[in-house]
PDB file of N, CA and C in Angstrom:
ATOM      1  N   MET A 239     128.637 222.638  68.991  1.00 63.00           N
ATOM      2  CA  MET A 239     129.183 220.985  68.507  1.00 63.00           C
ATOM      3  C   MET A 239     130.485 220.721  68.343  1.00 63.00           C
ATOM      4  N   ALA A 240     131.318 221.782  68.381  1.00 72.00           N
ATOM      5  CA  ALA A 240     132.677 221.297  68.015  1.00 72.00           C
ATOM      6  C   ALA A 240     133.121 220.706  69.257  1.00 72.00           C
ATOM      7  N   THR A 241     132.511 221.341  70.698  1.00 82.00           N
ATOM      8  CA  THR A 241     132.997 220.990  72.105  1.00 82.00           C
ATOM      9  C   THR A 241     132.744 219.428  71.999  1.00 82.00           C
ATOM     10  N   VAL A 242     131.479 219.151  71.183  1.00 84.00           N
ATOM     11  CA  VAL A 242     131.122 217.877  71.997  1.00 84.00           C
ATOM     12  C   VAL A 242     132.006 216.598  71.080  1.00 84.00           C
ATOM     13  N   TRP A 243     132.457 217.245  69.767  1.00 79.00           N
ATOM     14  CA  TRP A 243     133.332 216.388  69.051  1.00 79.00           C
ATOM     15  C   TRP A 243     134.425 216.164  69.514  1.00 79.00           C
ATOM     16  N   ARG A 244     135.186 217.311  70.103  1.00 85.00           N
ATOM     17  CA  ARG A 244     136.423 217.113  70.910  1.00 85.00           C
ATOM     18  C   ARG A 244     136.249 216.364  71.964  1.00 85.00           C
ATOM     19  N   ARG A 245     134.871 216.186  72.560  1.00 87.00           N
ATOM     20  CA  ARG A 245     134.889 215.259  74.270  1.00 87.00           C
ATOM     21  C   ARG A 245     135.242 213.873  73.234  1.00 87.00           C
ATOM     22  N   LEU A 246     134.276 213.815  72.542  1.00 84.00           N
ATOM     23  CA  LEU A 246     133.987 212.153  72.041  1.00 84.00           C
ATOM     24  C   LEU A 246     135.107 211.830  71.589  1.00 84.00           C
ATOM     25  N   LYS A 247     135.716 212.697  70.736  1.00 85.00           N
ATOM     26  CA  LYS A 247     137.509 211.840  70.170  1.00 85.00           C
ATOM     27  C   LYS A 247     138.621 212.318  71.092  1.00 85.00           C
ATOM     28  N   ARG A 248     138.182 212.697  72.139  1.00 88.00           N
ATOM     29  CA  ARG A 248     139.635 212.280  73.423  1.00 88.00           C
ATOM     30  C   ARG A 248     139.116 211.176  73.926  1.00 88.00           C
ATOM     31  N   HIS A 249     138.227 210.571  73.962  1.00 87.00           N
ATOM     32  CA  HIS A 249     137.923 209.682  74.776  1.00 87.00           C
ATOM     33  C   HIS A 249     138.175 208.355  73.385  1.00 87.00           C
ATOM     34  N   GLY A 250     138.194 208.736  72.228  1.00 85.00           N
ATOM     35  CA  GLY A 250     138.499 207.698  71.471  1.00 85.00           C
ATOM     36  C   GLY A 250     137.543 206.862  70.786  1.00 85.00           C
ATOM     37  N   TRP A 251     136.367 207.615  70.822  1.00 84.00           N
ATOM     38  CA  TRP A 251     135.120 207.846  70.106  1.00 84.00           C
ATOM     39  C   TRP A 251     135.519 208.252  68.726  1.00 84.00           C
ATOM     40  N   SER A 252     134.102 207.981  67.757  1.00 78.00           N
ATOM     41  CA  SER A 252     134.335 208.276  66.278  1.00 78.00           C
ATOM     42  C   SER A 252     132.579 208.932  66.300  1.00 78.00           C
ATOM     43  N   TRP A 253     132.562 209.288  65.034  1.00 73.00           N
ATOM     44  CA  TRP A 253     131.096 210.238  64.271  1.00 73.00           C
ATOM     45  C   TRP A 253     130.511 208.663  63.719  1.00 73.00           C
ATOM     46  N   GLN A 254     131.718 208.086  62.815  1.00 75.00           N
ATOM     47  CA  GLN A 254     131.271 207.462  62.033  1.00 75.00           C
ATOM     48  C   GLN A 254     130.167 205.918  62.668  1.00 75.00           C
ATOM     49  N   ALA A 255     129.495 204.941  61.355  1.00 71.00           N
ATOM     50  CA  ALA A 255     128.530 204.079  62.161  1.00 71.00           C
ATOM     51  C   ALA A 255     129.236 202.825  61.757  1.00 71.00           C
ATOM     52  N   PRO A 256     128.623 202.111  62.438  1.00 70.00           N
ATOM     53  CA  PRO A 256     129.560 200.557  62.627  1.00 70.00           C
ATOM     54  C   PRO A 256     129.213 200.017  60.370  1.00 70.00           C
ATOM     55  N   ALA A 257     129.869 199.916  60.051  1.00 70.00           N
ATOM     56  CA  ALA A 257     129.931 199.332  58.410  1.00 70.00           C
ATOM     57  C   ALA A 257     129.644 198.138  58.326  1.00 70.00           C
ATOM     58  N   ARG A 258     129.119 197.099  59.369  1.00 78.00           N
ATOM     59  CA  ARG A 258     128.277 195.581  58.936  1.00 78.00           C
ATOM     60  C   ARG A 258     127.356 195.501  60.097  1.00 78.00           C
ATOM     61  N   ARG A 259     126.495 195.277  59.601  1.00 76.00           N
ATOM     62  CA  ARG A 259     124.737 194.382  60.419  1.00 76.00           C
ATOM     63  C   ARG A 259     124.803 193.378  61.676  1.00 76.00           C
ATOM     64  N   ALA A 260     124.115 193.688  62.583  1.00 80.00           N
ATOM     65  CA  ALA A 260     124.571 192.292  63.706  1.00 80.00           C
ATOM     66  C   ALA A 260     124.561 190.798  63.047  1.00 80.00           C
ATOM     67  N   LEU A 261     125.338 190.327  63.863  1.00 83.00           N
ATOM     68  CA  LEU A 261     125.196 188.783  63.110  1.00 83.00           C
ATOM     69  C   LEU A 261     123.843 188.290  63.553  1.00 83.00           C
ATOM     70  N   GLU A 262     123.281 189.232  64.717  1.00 89.00           N
ATOM     71  CA  GLU A 262     121.430 188.110  65.154  1.00 89.00           C
ATOM     72  C   GLU A 262     120.913 188.797  64.596  1.00 89.00           C
ATOM     73  N   ARG A 263     120.932 189.832  63.447  1.00 88.00           N
ATOM     74  CA  ARG A 263     119.596 190.526  62.460  1.00 88.00           C
ATOM     75  C   ARG A 263     119.009 189.197  61.953  1.00 88.00           C
ATOM     76  N   ASP A 264     117.580 189.242  61.821  1.00 92.00           N
ATOM     77  CA  ASP A 264     116.439 188.450  61.754  1.00 92.00           C
ATOM     78  C   ASP A 264     116.089 189.450  60.200  1.00 92.00           C
ATOM     79  N   GLU A 265     116.876 189.018  58.901  1.00 92.00           N
ATOM     80  CA  GLU A 265     116.047 190.077  57.856  1.00 92.00           C
ATOM     81  C   GLU A 265     114.861 189.803  57.615  1.00 92.00           C
ATOM     82  N   HIS A 266     114.432 188.401  57.669  1.00 95.00           N
ATOM     83  CA  HIS A 266     112.465 188.594  57.790  1.00 95.00           C
ATOM     84  C   HIS A 266     111.948 188.808  58.927  1.00 95.00           C
ATOM     85  N   ALA A 267     112.056 188.812  59.871  1.00 95.00           N
ATOM     86  CA  ALA A 267     111.289 189.381  60.774  1.00 95.00           C
ATOM     87  C   ALA A 267     111.767 191.288  60.580  1.00 95.00           C
ATOM     88  N   VAL A 268     112.692 191.418  60.308  1.00 93.00           N
ATOM     89  CA  VAL A 268     112.719 192.802  59.956  1.00 93.00           C
ATOM     90  C   VAL A 268     111.709 193.212  58.894  1.00 93.00           C
ATOM     91  N   GLU A 269     111.628 192.461  57.479  1.00 96.00           N
ATOM     92  CA  GLU A 269     110.878 193.278  56.669  1.00 96.00           C
ATOM     93  C   GLU A 269     109.430 193.034  56.946  1.00 96.00           C
ATOM     94  N   LEU A 270     108.867 191.964  57.789  1.00 96.00           N
ATOM     95  CA  LEU A 270     107.575 191.505  58.499  1.00 96.00           C
ATOM     96  C   LEU A 270     107.032 192.867  59.203  1.00 96.00           C
ATOM     97  N   TRP A 271     108.077 193.443  60.026  1.00 94.00           N
ATOM     98  CA  TRP A 271     108.080 194.287  60.771  1.00 94.00           C
ATOM     99  C   TRP A 271     107.293 195.879  60.087  1.00 94.00           C
ATOM    100  N   LYS A 272     108.105 195.973  59.010  1.00 94.00           N
ATOM    101  CA  LYS A 272     108.104 197.273  58.250  1.00 94.00           C
ATOM    102  C   LYS A 272     106.779 196.969  57.336  1.00 94.00           C
ATOM    103  N   ARG A 273     106.424 195.733  57.279  1.00 94.00           N
ATOM    104  CA  ARG A 273     105.369 195.400  56.453  1.00 94.00           C
ATOM    105  C   ARG A 273     103.786 195.762  56.905  1.00 94.00           C
ATOM    106  N   GLU A 274     103.709 195.090  58.183  1.00 93.00           N
ATOM    107  CA  GLU A 274     102.850 195.467  59.463  1.00 93.00           C
ATOM    108  C   GLU A 274     102.592 196.333  60.259  1.00 93.00           C
ATOM    109  N   VAL A 275     103.303 196.247  60.668  1.00 92.00           N
ATOM    110  CA  VAL A 275     103.851 197.369  62.298  1.00 92.00           C
ATOM    111  C   VAL A 275     103.746 198.517  61.496  1.00 92.00           C
ATOM    112  N   TRP A 276     104.843 198.900  60.796  1.00 91.00           N
ATOM    113  CA  TRP A 276     105.555 200.055  60.621  1.00 91.00           C
ATOM    114  C   TRP A 276     104.389 201.039  59.661  1.00 91.00           C
ATOM    115  N   PRO A 277     103.622 200.533  58.927  1.00 89.00           N
ATOM    116  CA  PRO A 277     102.783 201.783  58.589  1.00 89.00           C
ATOM    117  C   PRO A 277     101.763 202.104  59.879  1.00 89.00           C
ATOM    118  N   GLN A 278     100.974 201.008  61.086  1.00 87.00           N
ATOM    119  CA  GLN A 278     100.165 201.572  61.679  1.00 87.00           C
ATOM    120  C   GLN A 278     100.925 202.748  62.644  1.00 87.00           C
ATOM    121  N   VAL A 279     102.079 202.509  62.767  1.00 86.00           N
ATOM    122  CA  VAL A 279     103.180 203.342  63.795  1.00 86.00           C
ATOM    123  C   VAL A 279     103.065 204.904  62.918  1.00 86.00           C
ATOM    124  N   LYS A 280     102.992 204.442  61.844  1.00 82.00           N
ATOM    125  CA  LYS A 280     103.751 205.456  61.138  1.00 82.00           C
ATOM    126  C   LYS A 280     102.057 206.945  60.629  1.00 82.00           C
ATOM    127  N   GLY A 281     101.105 205.867  60.629  1.00 77.00           N
ATOM    128  CA  GLY A 281     100.043 206.403  60.413  1.00 77.00           C
ATOM    129  C   GLY A 281      98.879 207.362  61.804  1.00 77.00           C
ATOM    130  N   SER A 282      99.907 206.578  63.104  1.00 66.00           N
ATOM    131  CA  SER A 282      98.640 207.263  64.132  1.00 66.00           C
ATOM    132  C   SER A 282      98.773 208.414  64.723  1.00 66.00           C
ATOM    133  N   ARG A 283      99.650 209.040  64.011  1.00 67.00           N
ATOM    134  CA  ARG A 283     100.442 210.548  64.471  1.00 67.00           C
ATOM    135  C   ARG A 283      99.416 211.430  64.413  1.00 67.00           C
ATOM    136  N   ARG A 284      98.539 211.998  65.861  1.00 69.00           N
ATOM    137  CA  ARG A 284      97.584 212.868  65.908  1.00 69.00           C
ATOM    138  C   ARG A 284      97.928 214.346  64.869  1.00 69.00           C
ATOM    139  N   ARG A 285      96.823 214.694  64.435  1.00 70.00           N
ATOM    140  CA  ARG A 285      97.022 216.041  63.539  1.00 70.00           C
ATOM    141  C   ARG A 285      96.815 217.191  64.550  1.00 70.00           C
ATOM    142  N   PRO A 286      97.706 218.750  64.570  1.00 70.00           N
ATOM    143  CA  PRO A 286      97.863 219.313  65.274  1.00 70.00           C
ATOM    144  C   PRO A 286      96.609 220.002  65.287  1.00 70.00           C
ATOM    145  N   VAL A 287      96.222 220.461  66.096  1.00 73.00           N
ATOM    146  CA  VAL A 287      94.939 221.349  66.474  1.00 73.00           C
ATOM    147  C   VAL A 287      95.695 222.666  66.721  1.00 73.00           C
ATOM    148  N   PRO A 288      94.830 223.437  66.580  1.00 76.00           N
ATOM    149  CA  PRO A 288      94.907 225.304  66.678  1.00 76.00           C
ATOM    150  C   PRO A 288      94.766 225.295  68.319  1.00 76.00           C
ATOM    151  N   GLY A 289      96.408 225.986  69.309  1.00 72.00           N
ATOM    152  CA  GLY A 289      96.221 226.232  70.214  1.00 72.00           C
ATOM    153  C   GLY A 289      97.002 225.147  71.006  1.00 72.00           C
ATOM    154  N   SER A 290      97.310 223.998  70.043  1.00 60.00           N
ATOM    155  CA  SER A 290      98.259 223.043  70.799  1.00 60.00           C
ATOM    156  C   SER A 290      99.845 223.429  70.462  1.00 60.00           C
ATOM    157  N   SER A 291     100.898 222.797  71.042  1.00 60.00           N
ATOM    158  CA  SER A 291     102.189 223.101  70.949  1.00 60.00           C
ATOM    159  C   SER A 291     102.632 221.794  69.695  1.00 60.00           C
TER     160      SER A 291
END
C-alpha cells in the first residue's frame, strides 16, 4: 500500500475525497432513487448455496 501512496503523491494526487458536492446534483432524484430503486437492488442478492464460491 505504501508503494501506491508514493506513486500517487509523486503525480500530485491525494487520498482525500472532494469536500463539496457536484453542482449538477439533483437531490430530489437521489432521494427518489434511494427510496424506490435501492431496496430492489439491495434485496436482489442470491443466497450462497453449498459448493458455490
